[in-house]
Amino acid sequence: SQKIEQNSEALNIQEGKTATLTCNYTNYSPAYLQWYRQDPGRGPVFLLLIRENEKEKRKERLKVTFDTTLKQSLFHITASQPADSATYLCAPHNYGQNFVFGPGTRLSVLP
Amino acid sequence: DVKVTQSSRYLVKRTGEKVFLECVQDMDHENMFWYRQDPGLGLRLIYFSYDVKMKEKGDIPEGYSVSREKKERFSLILESASTNQTSMYLCAVQGLEETQYFGPGTRLLVL
């Protein structure tokens, strides 16, 4: 069955450093992969989408890579700020299949 | 962006009660989803709908039903609430580029 793993349940980093979150998936071949941010008690908010034919995508301080051979996506936040503290969810998806989200990584950026 | 509203932020019900959770979008998108989110289990898809009066089961439909009488409105119904349905319920609308726009969530407590 399809399985999505995110590198760790929680990640603490110092303000100004680059945070790197990992999403690994098994038993399927997504056509694209999305990353969402979720704050406590709120619904997830879409951040970025990367397609299987794209290696890398950037948006402001965010960068996402997608390696279909390794079945992995990396999500980077450069120059991290305490306001970046949240849970980040990845969602690899293929057309015609139900949406499945990873368990999330809770990022804490320490001042 | 799509604005998604949910009828209640917090709800307390008794075992056996019928519970209605309503979700409304401010656009004309076809696909709407209901998820529940529990600690350690992540987001799980209950039901989705791709048009008026159309519905499809997600991964955990047992104990739930849905209704989509108008395009902008998608309701989740718990016919007879049970304590194991205590959870955070999130509605989502699929917009352009397959992104999902989530509502603020309803935290349901069943006593």
Coordinates of C-alpha atoms in Angstrom, one line a residue, chain A residues 13-19 61 77-82 84 109-111:
Chain A
I13 CA 16.6 24.9 14.2
Q14 CA 18.1 28.3 15.0
E15 CA 16.8 31.4 13.4
G16 CA 18.6 32.3 10.2
K17 CA 19.6 28.8 9.4
T18 CA 18.2 26.7 6.5
A19 CA 15.5 24.2 7.5
R61 CA 12.6 31.7 0.7
I77 CA 13.3 27.2 4.1
T78 CA 16.3 29.5 3.9
A79 CA 17.0 32.3 6.4
S80 CA 14.4 30.8 8.7
Q81 CA 12.4 32.9 11.1
P82 CA 10.3 32.1 14.2
D84 CA 8.1 29.8 10.0
V109 CA 12.6 28.0 14.7
L110 CA 14.3 29.2 17.8
P111 CA 15.2 32.9 18.2

